[in-house]
Structures are given as C-alpha cells and as structure tokens.
XYZ file of C-alpha atoms in Angstrom:
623
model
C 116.632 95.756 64.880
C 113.288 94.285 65.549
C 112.794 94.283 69.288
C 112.453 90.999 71.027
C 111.473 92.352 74.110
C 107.346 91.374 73.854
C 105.477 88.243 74.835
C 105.960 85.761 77.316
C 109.469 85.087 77.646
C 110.691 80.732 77.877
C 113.157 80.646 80.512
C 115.391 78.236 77.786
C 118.233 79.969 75.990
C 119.497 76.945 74.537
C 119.032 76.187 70.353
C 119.177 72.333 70.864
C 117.176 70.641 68.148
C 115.924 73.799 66.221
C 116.766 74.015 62.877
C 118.438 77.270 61.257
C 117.066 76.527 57.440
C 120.465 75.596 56.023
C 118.271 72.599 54.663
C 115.421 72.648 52.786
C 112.273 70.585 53.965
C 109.430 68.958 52.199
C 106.313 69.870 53.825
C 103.319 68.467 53.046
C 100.221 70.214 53.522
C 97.773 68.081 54.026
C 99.448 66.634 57.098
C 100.220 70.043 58.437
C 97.928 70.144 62.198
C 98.167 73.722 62.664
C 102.327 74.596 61.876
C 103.352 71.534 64.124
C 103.089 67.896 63.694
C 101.023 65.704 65.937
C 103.375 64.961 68.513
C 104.279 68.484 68.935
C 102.534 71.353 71.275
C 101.134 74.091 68.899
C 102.348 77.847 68.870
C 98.803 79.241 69.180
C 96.891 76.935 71.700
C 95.609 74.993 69.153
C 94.883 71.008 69.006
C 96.527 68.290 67.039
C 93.464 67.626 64.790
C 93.342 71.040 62.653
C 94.550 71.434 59.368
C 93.066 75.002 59.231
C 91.362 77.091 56.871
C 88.787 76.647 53.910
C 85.486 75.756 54.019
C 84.781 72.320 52.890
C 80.700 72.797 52.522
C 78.851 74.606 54.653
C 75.586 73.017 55.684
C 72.889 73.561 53.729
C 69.696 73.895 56.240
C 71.727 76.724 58.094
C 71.757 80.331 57.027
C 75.197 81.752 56.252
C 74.568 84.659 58.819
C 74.406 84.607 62.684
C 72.117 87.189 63.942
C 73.311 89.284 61.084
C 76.902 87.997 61.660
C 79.211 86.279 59.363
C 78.545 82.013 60.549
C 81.862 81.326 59.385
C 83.815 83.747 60.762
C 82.193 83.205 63.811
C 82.557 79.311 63.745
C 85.922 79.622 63.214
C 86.529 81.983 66.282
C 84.109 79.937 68.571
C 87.320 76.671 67.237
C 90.387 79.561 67.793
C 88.745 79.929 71.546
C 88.043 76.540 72.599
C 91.363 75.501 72.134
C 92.813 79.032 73.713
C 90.211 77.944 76.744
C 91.698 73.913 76.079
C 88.441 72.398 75.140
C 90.331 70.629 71.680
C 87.826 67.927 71.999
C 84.632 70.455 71.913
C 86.687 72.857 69.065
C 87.020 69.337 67.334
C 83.961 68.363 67.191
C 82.597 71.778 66.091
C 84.622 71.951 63.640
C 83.407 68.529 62.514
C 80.218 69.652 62.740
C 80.437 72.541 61.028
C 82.520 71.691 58.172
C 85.216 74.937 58.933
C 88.267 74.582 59.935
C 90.415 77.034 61.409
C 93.124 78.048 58.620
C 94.354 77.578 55.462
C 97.230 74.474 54.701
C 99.680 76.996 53.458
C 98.873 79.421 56.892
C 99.918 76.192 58.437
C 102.581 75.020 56.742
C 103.733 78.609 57.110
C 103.618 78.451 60.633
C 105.217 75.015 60.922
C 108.450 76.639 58.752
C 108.700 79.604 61.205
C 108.494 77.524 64.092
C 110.951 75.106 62.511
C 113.238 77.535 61.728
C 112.647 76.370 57.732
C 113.584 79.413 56.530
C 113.832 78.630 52.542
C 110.357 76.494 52.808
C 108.938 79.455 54.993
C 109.966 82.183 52.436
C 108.997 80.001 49.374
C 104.840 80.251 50.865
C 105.364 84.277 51.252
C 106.797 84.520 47.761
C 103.964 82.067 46.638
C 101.378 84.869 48.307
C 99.005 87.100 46.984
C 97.442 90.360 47.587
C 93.353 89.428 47.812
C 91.025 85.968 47.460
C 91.185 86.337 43.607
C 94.748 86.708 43.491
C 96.643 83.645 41.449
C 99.104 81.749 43.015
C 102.850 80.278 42.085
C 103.277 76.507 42.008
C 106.343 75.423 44.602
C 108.228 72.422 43.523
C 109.926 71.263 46.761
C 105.976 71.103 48.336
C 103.312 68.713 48.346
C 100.440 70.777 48.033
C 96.834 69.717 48.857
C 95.378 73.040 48.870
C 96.273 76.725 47.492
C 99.690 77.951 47.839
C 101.104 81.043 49.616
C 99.643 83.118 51.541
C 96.763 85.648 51.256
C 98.074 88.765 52.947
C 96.261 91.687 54.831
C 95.605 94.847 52.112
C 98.876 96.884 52.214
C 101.000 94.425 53.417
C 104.782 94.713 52.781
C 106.247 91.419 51.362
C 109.985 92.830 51.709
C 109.672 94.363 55.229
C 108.827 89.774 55.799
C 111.442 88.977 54.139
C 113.568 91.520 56.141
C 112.096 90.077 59.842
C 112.579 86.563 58.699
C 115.982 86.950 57.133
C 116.623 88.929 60.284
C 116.048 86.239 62.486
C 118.101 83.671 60.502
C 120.541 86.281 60.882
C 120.358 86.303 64.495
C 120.356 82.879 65.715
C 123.236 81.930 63.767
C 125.295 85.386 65.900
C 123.529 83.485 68.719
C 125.405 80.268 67.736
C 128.472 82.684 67.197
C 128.392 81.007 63.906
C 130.093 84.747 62.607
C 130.483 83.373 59.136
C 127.060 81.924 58.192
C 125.630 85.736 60.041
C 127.898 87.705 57.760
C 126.539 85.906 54.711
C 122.838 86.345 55.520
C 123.482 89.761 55.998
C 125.741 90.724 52.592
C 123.546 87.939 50.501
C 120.229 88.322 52.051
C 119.446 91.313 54.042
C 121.279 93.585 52.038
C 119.843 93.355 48.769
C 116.349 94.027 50.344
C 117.497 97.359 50.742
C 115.418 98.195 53.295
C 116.979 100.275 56.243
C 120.396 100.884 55.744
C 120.254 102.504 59.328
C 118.791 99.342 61.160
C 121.518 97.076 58.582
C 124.405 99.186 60.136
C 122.943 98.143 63.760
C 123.018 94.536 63.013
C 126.603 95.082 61.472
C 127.793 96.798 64.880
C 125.839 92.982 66.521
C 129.078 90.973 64.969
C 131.427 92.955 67.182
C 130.144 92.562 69.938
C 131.130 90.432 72.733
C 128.966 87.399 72.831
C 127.769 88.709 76.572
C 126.737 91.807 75.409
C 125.323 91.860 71.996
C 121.460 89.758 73.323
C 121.342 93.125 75.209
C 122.250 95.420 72.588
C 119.601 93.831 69.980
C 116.908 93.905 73.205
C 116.642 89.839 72.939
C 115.174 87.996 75.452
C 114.292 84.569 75.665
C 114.920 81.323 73.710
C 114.907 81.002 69.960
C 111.484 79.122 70.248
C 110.462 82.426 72.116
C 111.605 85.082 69.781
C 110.339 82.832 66.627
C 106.666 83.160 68.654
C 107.084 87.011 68.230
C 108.411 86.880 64.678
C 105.124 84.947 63.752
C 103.089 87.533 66.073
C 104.594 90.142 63.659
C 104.569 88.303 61.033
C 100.960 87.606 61.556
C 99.997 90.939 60.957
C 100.812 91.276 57.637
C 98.572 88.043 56.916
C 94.789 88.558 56.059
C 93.017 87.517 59.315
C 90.431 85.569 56.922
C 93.122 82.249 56.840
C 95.037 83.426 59.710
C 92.624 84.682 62.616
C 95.011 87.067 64.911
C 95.822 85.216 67.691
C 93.182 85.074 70.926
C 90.867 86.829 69.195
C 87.527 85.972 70.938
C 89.472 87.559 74.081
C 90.305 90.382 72.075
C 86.655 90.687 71.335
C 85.146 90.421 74.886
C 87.281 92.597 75.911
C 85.935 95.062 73.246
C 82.736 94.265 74.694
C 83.408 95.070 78.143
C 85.967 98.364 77.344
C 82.476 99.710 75.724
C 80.131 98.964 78.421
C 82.401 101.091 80.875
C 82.961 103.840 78.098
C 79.232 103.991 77.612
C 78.521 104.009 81.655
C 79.518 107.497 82.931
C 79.898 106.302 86.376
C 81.349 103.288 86.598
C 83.748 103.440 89.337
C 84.899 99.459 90.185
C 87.857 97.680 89.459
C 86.143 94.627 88.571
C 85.105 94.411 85.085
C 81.387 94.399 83.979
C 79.613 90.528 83.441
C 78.859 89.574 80.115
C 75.710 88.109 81.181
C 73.778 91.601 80.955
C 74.119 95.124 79.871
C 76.160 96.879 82.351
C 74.988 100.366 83.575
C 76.429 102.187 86.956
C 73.890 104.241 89.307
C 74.792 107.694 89.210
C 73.886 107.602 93.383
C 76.752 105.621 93.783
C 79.223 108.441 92.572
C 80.468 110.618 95.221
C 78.659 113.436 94.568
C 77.984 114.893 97.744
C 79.614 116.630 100.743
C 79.977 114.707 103.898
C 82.304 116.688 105.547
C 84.060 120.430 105.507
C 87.489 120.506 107.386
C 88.296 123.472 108.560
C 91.706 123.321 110.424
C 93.444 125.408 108.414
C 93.575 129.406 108.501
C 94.794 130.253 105.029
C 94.051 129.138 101.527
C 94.498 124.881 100.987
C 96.301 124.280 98.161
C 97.630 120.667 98.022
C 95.913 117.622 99.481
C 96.831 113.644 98.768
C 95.792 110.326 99.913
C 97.984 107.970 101.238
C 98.146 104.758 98.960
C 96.248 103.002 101.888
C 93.564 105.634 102.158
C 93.693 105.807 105.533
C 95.146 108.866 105.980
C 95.089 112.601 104.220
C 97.533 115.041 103.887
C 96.667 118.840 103.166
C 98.914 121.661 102.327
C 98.810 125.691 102.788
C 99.758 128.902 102.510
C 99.377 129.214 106.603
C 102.894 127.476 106.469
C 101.781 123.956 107.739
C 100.961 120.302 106.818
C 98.082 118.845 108.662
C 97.731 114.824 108.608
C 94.505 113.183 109.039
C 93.362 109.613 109.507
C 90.256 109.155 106.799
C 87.877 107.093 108.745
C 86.922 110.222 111.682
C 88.950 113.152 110.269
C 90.618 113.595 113.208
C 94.214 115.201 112.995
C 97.222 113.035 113.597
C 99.960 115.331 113.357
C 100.510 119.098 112.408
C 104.013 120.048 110.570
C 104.543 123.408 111.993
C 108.555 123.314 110.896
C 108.299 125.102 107.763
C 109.156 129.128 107.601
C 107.207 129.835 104.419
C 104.250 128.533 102.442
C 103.630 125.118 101.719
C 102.937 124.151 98.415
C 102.879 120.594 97.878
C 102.820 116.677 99.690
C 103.220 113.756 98.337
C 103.405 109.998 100.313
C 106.256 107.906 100.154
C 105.497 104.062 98.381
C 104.624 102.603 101.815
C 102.815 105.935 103.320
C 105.514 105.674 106.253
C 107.028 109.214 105.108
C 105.948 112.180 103.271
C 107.701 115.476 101.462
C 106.541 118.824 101.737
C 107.892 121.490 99.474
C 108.006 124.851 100.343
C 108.265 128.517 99.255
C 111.492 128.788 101.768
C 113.414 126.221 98.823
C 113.783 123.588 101.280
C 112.056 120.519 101.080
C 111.314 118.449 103.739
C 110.502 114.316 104.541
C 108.641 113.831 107.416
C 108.094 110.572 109.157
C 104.366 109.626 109.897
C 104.745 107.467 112.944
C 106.757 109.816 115.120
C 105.930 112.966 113.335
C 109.895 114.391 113.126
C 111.531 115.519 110.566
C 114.037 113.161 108.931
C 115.270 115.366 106.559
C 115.772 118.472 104.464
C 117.245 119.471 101.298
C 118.244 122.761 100.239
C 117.400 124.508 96.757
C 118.078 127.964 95.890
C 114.268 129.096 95.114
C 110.460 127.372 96.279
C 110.458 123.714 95.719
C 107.383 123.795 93.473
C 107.355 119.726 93.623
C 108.449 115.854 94.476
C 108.266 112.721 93.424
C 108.780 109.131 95.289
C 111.123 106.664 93.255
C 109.186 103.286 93.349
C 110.898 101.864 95.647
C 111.102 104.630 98.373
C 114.619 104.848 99.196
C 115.350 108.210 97.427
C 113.118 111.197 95.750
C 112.976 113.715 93.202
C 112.273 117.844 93.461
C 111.600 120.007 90.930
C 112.611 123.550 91.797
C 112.041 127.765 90.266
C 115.548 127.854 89.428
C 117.818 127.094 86.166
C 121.163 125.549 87.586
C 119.603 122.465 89.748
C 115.955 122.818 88.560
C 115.361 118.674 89.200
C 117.600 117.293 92.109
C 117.615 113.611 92.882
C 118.062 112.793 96.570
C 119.029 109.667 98.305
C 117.348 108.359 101.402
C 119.873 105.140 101.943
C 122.350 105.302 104.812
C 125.352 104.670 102.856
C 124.722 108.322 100.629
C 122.264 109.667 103.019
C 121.065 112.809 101.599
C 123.142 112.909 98.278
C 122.113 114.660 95.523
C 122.398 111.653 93.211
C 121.287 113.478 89.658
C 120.334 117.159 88.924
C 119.235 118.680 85.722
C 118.984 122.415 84.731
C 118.533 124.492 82.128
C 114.792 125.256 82.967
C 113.013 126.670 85.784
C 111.025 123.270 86.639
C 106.865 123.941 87.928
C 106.324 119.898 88.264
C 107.735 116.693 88.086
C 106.284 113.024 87.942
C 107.817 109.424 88.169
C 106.299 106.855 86.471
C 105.435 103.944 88.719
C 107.008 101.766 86.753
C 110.427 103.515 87.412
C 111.497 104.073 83.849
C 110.445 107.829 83.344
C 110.930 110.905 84.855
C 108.158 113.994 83.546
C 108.908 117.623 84.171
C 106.882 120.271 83.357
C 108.897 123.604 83.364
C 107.559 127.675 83.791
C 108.142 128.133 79.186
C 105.487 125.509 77.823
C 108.033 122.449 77.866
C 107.611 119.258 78.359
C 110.467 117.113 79.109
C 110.469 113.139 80.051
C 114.032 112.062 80.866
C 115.186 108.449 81.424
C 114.857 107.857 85.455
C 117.616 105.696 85.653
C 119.931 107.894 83.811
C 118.482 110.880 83.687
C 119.165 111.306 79.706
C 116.338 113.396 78.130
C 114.212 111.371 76.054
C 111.932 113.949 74.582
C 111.011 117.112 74.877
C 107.438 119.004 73.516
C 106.058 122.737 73.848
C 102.649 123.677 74.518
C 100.789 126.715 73.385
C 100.501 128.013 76.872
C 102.297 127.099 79.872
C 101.552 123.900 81.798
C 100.776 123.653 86.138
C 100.853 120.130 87.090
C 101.444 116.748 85.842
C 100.292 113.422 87.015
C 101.071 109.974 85.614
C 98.179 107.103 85.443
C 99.015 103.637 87.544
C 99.829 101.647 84.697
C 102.538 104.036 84.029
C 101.060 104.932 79.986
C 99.410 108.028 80.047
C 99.688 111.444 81.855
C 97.626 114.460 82.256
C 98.751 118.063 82.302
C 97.052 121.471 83.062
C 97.637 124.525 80.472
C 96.852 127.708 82.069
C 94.703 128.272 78.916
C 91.617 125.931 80.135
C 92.470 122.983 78.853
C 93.616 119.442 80.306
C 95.298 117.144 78.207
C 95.770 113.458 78.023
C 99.327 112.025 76.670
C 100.951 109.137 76.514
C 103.976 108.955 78.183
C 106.464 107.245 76.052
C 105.385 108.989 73.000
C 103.954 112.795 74.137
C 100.664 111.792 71.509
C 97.752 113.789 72.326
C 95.110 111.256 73.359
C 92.655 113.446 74.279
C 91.288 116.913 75.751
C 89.410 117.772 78.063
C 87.714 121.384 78.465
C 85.525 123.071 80.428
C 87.372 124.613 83.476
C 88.605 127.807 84.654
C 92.307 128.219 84.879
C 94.492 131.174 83.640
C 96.371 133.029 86.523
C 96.330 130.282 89.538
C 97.952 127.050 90.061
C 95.255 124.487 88.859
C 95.955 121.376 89.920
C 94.031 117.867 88.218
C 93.968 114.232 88.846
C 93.231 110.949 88.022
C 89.978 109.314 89.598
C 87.702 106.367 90.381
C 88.658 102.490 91.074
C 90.415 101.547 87.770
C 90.898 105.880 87.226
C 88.150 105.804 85.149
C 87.821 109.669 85.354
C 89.757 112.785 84.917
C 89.053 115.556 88.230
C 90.241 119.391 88.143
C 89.607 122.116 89.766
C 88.362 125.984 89.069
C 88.637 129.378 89.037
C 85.116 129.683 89.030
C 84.636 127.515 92.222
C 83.526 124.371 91.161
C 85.107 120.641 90.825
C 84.768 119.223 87.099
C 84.689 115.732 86.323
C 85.225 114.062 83.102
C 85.054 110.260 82.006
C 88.138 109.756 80.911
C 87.632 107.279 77.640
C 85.452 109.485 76.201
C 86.391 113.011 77.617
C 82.219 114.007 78.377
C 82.150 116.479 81.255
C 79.383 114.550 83.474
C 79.776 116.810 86.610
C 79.856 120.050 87.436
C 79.747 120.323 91.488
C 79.931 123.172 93.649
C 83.095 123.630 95.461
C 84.054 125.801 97.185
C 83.483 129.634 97.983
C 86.190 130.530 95.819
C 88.859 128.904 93.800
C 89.590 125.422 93.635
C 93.053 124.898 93.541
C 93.387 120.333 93.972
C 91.594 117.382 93.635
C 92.473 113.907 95.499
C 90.674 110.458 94.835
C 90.771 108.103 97.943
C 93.158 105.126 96.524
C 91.524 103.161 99.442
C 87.653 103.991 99.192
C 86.223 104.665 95.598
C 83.623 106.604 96.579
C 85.534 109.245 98.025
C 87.597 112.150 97.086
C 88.659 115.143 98.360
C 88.713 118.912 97.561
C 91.346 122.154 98.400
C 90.038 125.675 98.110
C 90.923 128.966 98.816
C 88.250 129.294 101.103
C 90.540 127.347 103.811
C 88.699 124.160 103.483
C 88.887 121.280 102.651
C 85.493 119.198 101.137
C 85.281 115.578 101.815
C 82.950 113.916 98.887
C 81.247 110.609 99.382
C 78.831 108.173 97.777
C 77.884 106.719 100.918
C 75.581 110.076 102.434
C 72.118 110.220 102.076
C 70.803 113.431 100.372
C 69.104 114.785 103.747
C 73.004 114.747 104.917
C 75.115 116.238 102.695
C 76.693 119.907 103.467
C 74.220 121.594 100.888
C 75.958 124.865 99.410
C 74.238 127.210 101.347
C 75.693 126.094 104.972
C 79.123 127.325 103.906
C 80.040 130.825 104.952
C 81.282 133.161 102.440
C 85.010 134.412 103.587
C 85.635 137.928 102.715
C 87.989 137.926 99.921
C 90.283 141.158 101.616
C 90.693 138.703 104.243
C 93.054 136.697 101.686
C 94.643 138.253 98.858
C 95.620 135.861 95.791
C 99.094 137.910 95.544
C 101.214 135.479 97.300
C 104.121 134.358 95.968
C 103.596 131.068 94.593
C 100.619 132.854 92.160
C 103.625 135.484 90.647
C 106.913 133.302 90.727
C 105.077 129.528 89.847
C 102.904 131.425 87.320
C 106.019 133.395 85.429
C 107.378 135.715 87.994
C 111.652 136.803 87.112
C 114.155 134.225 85.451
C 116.664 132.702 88.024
C-alpha cells in the first residue's frame, strides 16, 4: 500500500463532512480559487483570489527573460512564495500586475476534487490529460469548462499508477468508515482491473480482515482523511508537469539549493548556521583546526580509541597499556584513570547524557563506568574481546559487538527491574563493530567476512545485509540518523545510506590495510569526513563533495582514531601509536602550534604492532 506515514500529520481522525465520491459534482472552472472555494483554507498556502495557471498577456514593454531567466516562471514562483510566506495581498497584486497566475483551471479543479474527495470528477480531469503543451484534450460533459481540460502531466508519467493511488484512497476511507461493502467493490471493480500490483492488491485484501484497531497500523496510516488526501496530492503532484502545477514550496526548495551549494563549494565551512543570502558565502581556511595546540602524553602504550562527550567537556582515550584516562577539555587535566581492566582496551563510547561510559576490552568483558564517582557499575561477560558498544538513545541499556559466532551482538539492560539482562543477542558472525542510529530504529554491524548487516533495533530482525570487496573496521552513523561511513581495509571509506546500503560516495586517499583504522564524522553540521593512517597523517575530506582538502601530520607513526569536539567546532582530536594523543584547534596562532619537529620519534622495538587486537580484529582463527 502507499504509505501514509509523510507530512504533517492533523491531529483529527474523524471523516465528518468529507465526501467519498459516491456523487458526482459539477465543478466549474472558472470559479475554482486554487482547488477550494472562497470560504475554504487552501491545501498549498495559497489565497482565495487565484484561479491559477495560463498567461493572460504578458506585458509588452517587459522582456520575457529575467537576467537570462524565464519571467514567467519566475513570476509565478515569486505568487507560490508570497502566499507560502502569507503575503496573499502582495502575491495578489503581483499577479495582477503581471498578468500570470499561478495554475491552470483544470490543476485547480483537480485539486479541489482530491481535496473533496470527488473521486469520479477528479479522475474524469486525469483521463482528460495529456502527455506535452501540444497534446489535444477530451471534452467532459458533467464540467463547466472555462479553460483547457485535463491535465498536462510531467514526461513519463504513469496515468494508471494515478488511477491506482486515487482509487486506493477511495478504497481506504470507505475500510476507514468500515463501510466493508462499498471497499470490496472499489477493489474487485476498480483497483483490480488496473492490474497493477497484484502483490500490493493482496495487501489491501488482507486490510478487510483486519480488526478495525489494527488495520490504520498495518496500512502505516496516520492522520485524518484531510491529511492523507494532502499526501495523495503531494504524490499525485509529481506526476503533473510543474509548468501548471509548480511543486509545492518551491522558492524554499530553491534557496535551499542556493545555500546547500555555497557550503559544498566552501571547503571549510564548519557552522551550524546556514550561509546569508545576502552575499557569496566563503569560510577562512584559518578558522579550520588545523594546528596542534596540545600533545597528551599520559599514556605509555599505543592510543587507540578516543571520544568526546556529547557536551565536549570532557575526553575519553583508550589503550593498549590496559587503561581509560578521562579528561576535562577546557585544561586537559585528568579526571579519572580506569585502571580495572586486565587486558587491552580497545574502545569508549559516552552514554546519551555523558554521566557513564563503556569500555571494551581484549579480556571479553565490557565494562560501564560512572563519571562522577569513577566506579564501576557494571560488567558483562563475552566469550572473546569486545571489539565494540553502542548507547540506545535513551541510555538505559547498550549494545556490544563481540569476536565470537554464538552471541556476536548482546543487548544489555541498565534498568533496575532486569539489571544486567541480556535482552537480545545475535550470532552467526564474528561482529568487528556495531552502531545505533540515533534515532533508535537501526542497529549496524560490521562483522570480520566483508558483511554488512543493519537489523531492526527494536526487534532485532535483520533488515539487510551487503558484502564488501574487502573487509570493513569501523562504522559510524551521521546525527540525523541517514547515512553511515565505513572503513575497508583496502583504502577506501565509504558513504551509505542507512536504510538502503546505496553507495553515496567514496572517499580515498588513506593508508589502511593491516591495522584497525578508525574514521569519523566532523565539523558543526558534520560537514566533513576525518580518518586516520598508516602513513602517519590525519586526512580530511568535505563530505558533499568527497575532495581531500587536508593532509596533516599526525603522528610519529600510525594513526589509529579521529574525534570531533561535539561542543567546540574548532577542535578535534587525534590517537596514535606513538602514545599520544594530538589536540587540534582553530583558535592557536601559528607561532604556537606544536610544529612537527618538537615531537620525539619513539623507537618502534619499543612497541611492536603484534598485539592481539591487530591478528584476531584483523582475521585471526574462527570462534
């Protein structure tokens, strides 16, 4: 079925005084204001004096073209965004002035029938359309026509699959009046002969035996009737050339074109706010945080994990010297030192409100520590390293991914009445990295054969699954809960959407092929894509367009994570296998920064990269 689950929804579920088409309505054209009759609120923002669409006669002393622009198509936008802004006086009067109005009288009538629920009058326009201006058009004898019939629709446009969404909703709101009788008949007499999905006709079959409390949620409705007609026309919309039906909003659609370039074309923008429209919009490279303006080093093994808290005011680092060090971001000074763990420590991550933090370890325990006392709350058990975690949104239980095939993905809960419960697991794969999506909805794990799996959180059913063409290290899921990025031990960084798996994008340049490389997100509205090296250096890609516009100097020797201050945009942090960690800031004068040459070199037969997370997270023996 078509989902109803888009738009803005009318808190209303009644059907009070709308029509379902059983009669058939004369509509006149001419006194059509925009789909709705004077007295009536219109379904697009638009004022009670429009009858929409043709020009009448363009002036004479005014050239056709608007800075090499089309004046009527951009009259008629300037009209569809006054009224979206509620100026219908100003839109009004320029379309007085003008002489264009803002769509065609069957585009309104149209809408009027939709919104009516008019089905026959609403399907007698669409079978009156044409493909093209030069098309010819069928004369309708229950209309009073003023102006061309039907529609003109969009180039490729599929008259049945209309049919099918408008039949479909005549279908529905008479199941929604439990009217059973007049449903069944729409869907033997109408939908079938359309023969157009038999699959999706067998799913509105199953609709008519369902309870009436349960089928709205089975068909994903939601809303009123007015409210799902809205989205009908929204689809239907797009099947309609935008030259008599502009898309709806469309001058917003445009600016926001307008500013979605200027940050694609500025390499370092790094704000939240969105550029003016006043000016050309162009960040100052200074202001990126290219520089060092600090070197921690507190820890005496290789760093190989670090993470802000959401708050940026604190930092957590993780290493192979077996601890967790916690530091508060505006001195660097250490706050507390986990010292519990017996082996390596390969990964933090914060809890929602930064109040707790996990730590997984190569001694298969993880472990959630609380940040205002610095004890231990609690630990969970796996059978091999805990090679990751993720917080569920709301902080009251976790996820860990794990090297071993009978309880590779555990889900642990933190409330007192199932303290500690292992409330899902999920084998079958030896799991290298795991990600929920902020939203809640998905779980991503990335497991040690070039899989990809993305499970439903909530029930943990597998969703969809993808392999790669080498394996992946480390997955990370953008704030808006759409995309994700994962590493390939081949070089290459990729950039997915999450409910699909779609490519989006690649990003190359790094160093990556025996270590655990780990990537991330950055900048104020994560404008750019961060990763460490093999070879020692931080890379930095814009993320919209994927160019690599840094290349900085690390750290002696591998860097193994990357961590953008959520708090501060003009800081992020660095891990290396040097035993430091690299604090990067826009806010240090040149004549400041840590220039390359005051680090010391660390022998590398003081640290050997043989440890264990290199050979079992990188494809050491099946469990």
């Amino acid at each position: 079925m078509r989902p109803d689950d888009r738009g803005t929804h009318i808190a209303s579920n009644g059907f009070a005084g709308i029509s379902n088409g059983s009669t058939t309505k004369k509509v006149t054209l001419s006194s059509s204001i925009n789909g709705h009759s004077p007295s009536q609120p219109t379904s697009n923002g638009l004022g009670p004096s429009q009858s929409n669409g043709s020009v009448k006669s363009p002036s004479p002393v005014r050239s056709p073209t608007y800075h090499g622009h089309n004046r009527e198509e951009v009259t008629r936008i300037l009209i569809q965004g006054l009224y979206d802004m509620g100026y219908s006086d100003a839109a009004t009067s320029l379309s007085r002035e003008s002489h264009y109005e803002l769509e065609s009288p069957s585009v309104a009538a149209f809408r009027q029938a939709i919104m009516d629920g008019q089905w026959t009058d609403a399907e007698a326009i669409l079978l009156g359309s044409y493909h093209g201006a030069d098309g010819k058009t069928s004369a309708m004898s229950n209309f009073v026509i003023d102006g061309p019939a039907g529609l003109v629709l969009a180039e490729g446009a599929d008259k049945s699959q209309m049919l099918f969404w408008m039949r479909e909703q005549k279908f529905l709101e008479y199941l929604d009046q439990r009217d059973l009788s007049k449903a069944l008949a729409v869907l033997r007499q109408e939908l079938t002969p359309l023969n157009h999905d038999i699959h999706h006709l067998h799913a509105l079959t199953s609709l008519l035996m369902c309870p009436a409390e349960d089928w709205r949620a089975q068909a994903r409705r939601n809303g009123s009737i007015t409210d799902s007609r809205k989205r009908l026309l929204q689809d239907l919309t797009k099947s309609i050339s935008p030259s008599v039906m502009i898309p709806e909003h469309r001058l917003a659609h445009l600016l926001n074109q307008v500013k979605q370039s200027q940050i694609n074309n500025c390499l370092y923008h790094n704000t939240a706010s969105p550029p003016s429209l006043y000016a050309d919009h162009m960040c100052d490279r200074d202001n990126f945080p290219l520089r060092t303006m600090l070197e921690l080093d507190c820890h005496t093994d290789e760093v190989w994990y670090l993470e802000f808290s959401h708050d940026g005011t604190k930092l957590a680092t993780a290493s192979k010297d077996k601890t967790v060090i916690i530091y508060e971001t505006e001195t660097f000074t250490i706050l507390h030192r986990f010292q519990g763990h017996e082996e390596r420590v390969t990964y933090v991550t914060w809890s929602p409100d930064d109040s707790k933090l996990i730590s997984c370890c190569m001694d298969n325990k993880a472990r959630v520590w609380d940040i205002s006392s610095g004890a231990c709350l609690v630990t969970v058990d796996h059978q091999t390293p805990v090679s990751g975690a993720s917080w569920a949104p709301d902080g009251l239980s976790f996820v860990t991914s794990a090297l071993e095939k009978t309880s590779s993905i555990c889900q642990w809960s933190l409330r007192s009445s199932d303290f500690r419960t292992n409330l899902h697991t999920r084998g079958g794969f030896r799991a290298q990295d795991c990600a929920i999506t902020p939203d809640g909805q998905r779980l991503v794990v990335i497991d040690s054969e070039k899989h990809l799996h993305v499970f439903n959180f909530h029930t943990f059913e597998k969703e969809y699954s993808q392999t790669f063409l080498a394996k992946l290290t480390c997955v990370s899921v953008t704030k808006d809960s759409q995309n994700m990025l994962v590493n390939l031990s081949n070089g290459e960084i990729q950039l997915l959407e999450v409910e699909t798996g779609v490519l989006i994008r690649t990003f190359e340049g790094q160093e990556q092929g025996t270590y655990i490389i780990r990537s991330c997100f950055g900048g104020a509205a994560e404008n750019f894509v961060l990763s460490g090296s093999e070879d020692s250096m931080i890379y930095v890609w814009h993320k919209e367009n994927g160019i690599l516009i840094e290349k900085l100097k690390g750290h002696a020797s591998c860097v193994n994570a990357i961590a953008w201050n959520p708090g501060d945009p003009g800081m992020f942090a660095s891990a290396g296998d040097d035993r430091r960690v690299r604090i990067w800031s826009n806010s240090v004068p040149p004549s400041e920064a840590v220039p390359s040459s005051d680090r010391r070199p660390i022998s590398s037969n003081s640290y050997t990269r043989m440890s264990a997370i290199r050979s079992t997270f990188m494809g050491g023996s099946n469990l």
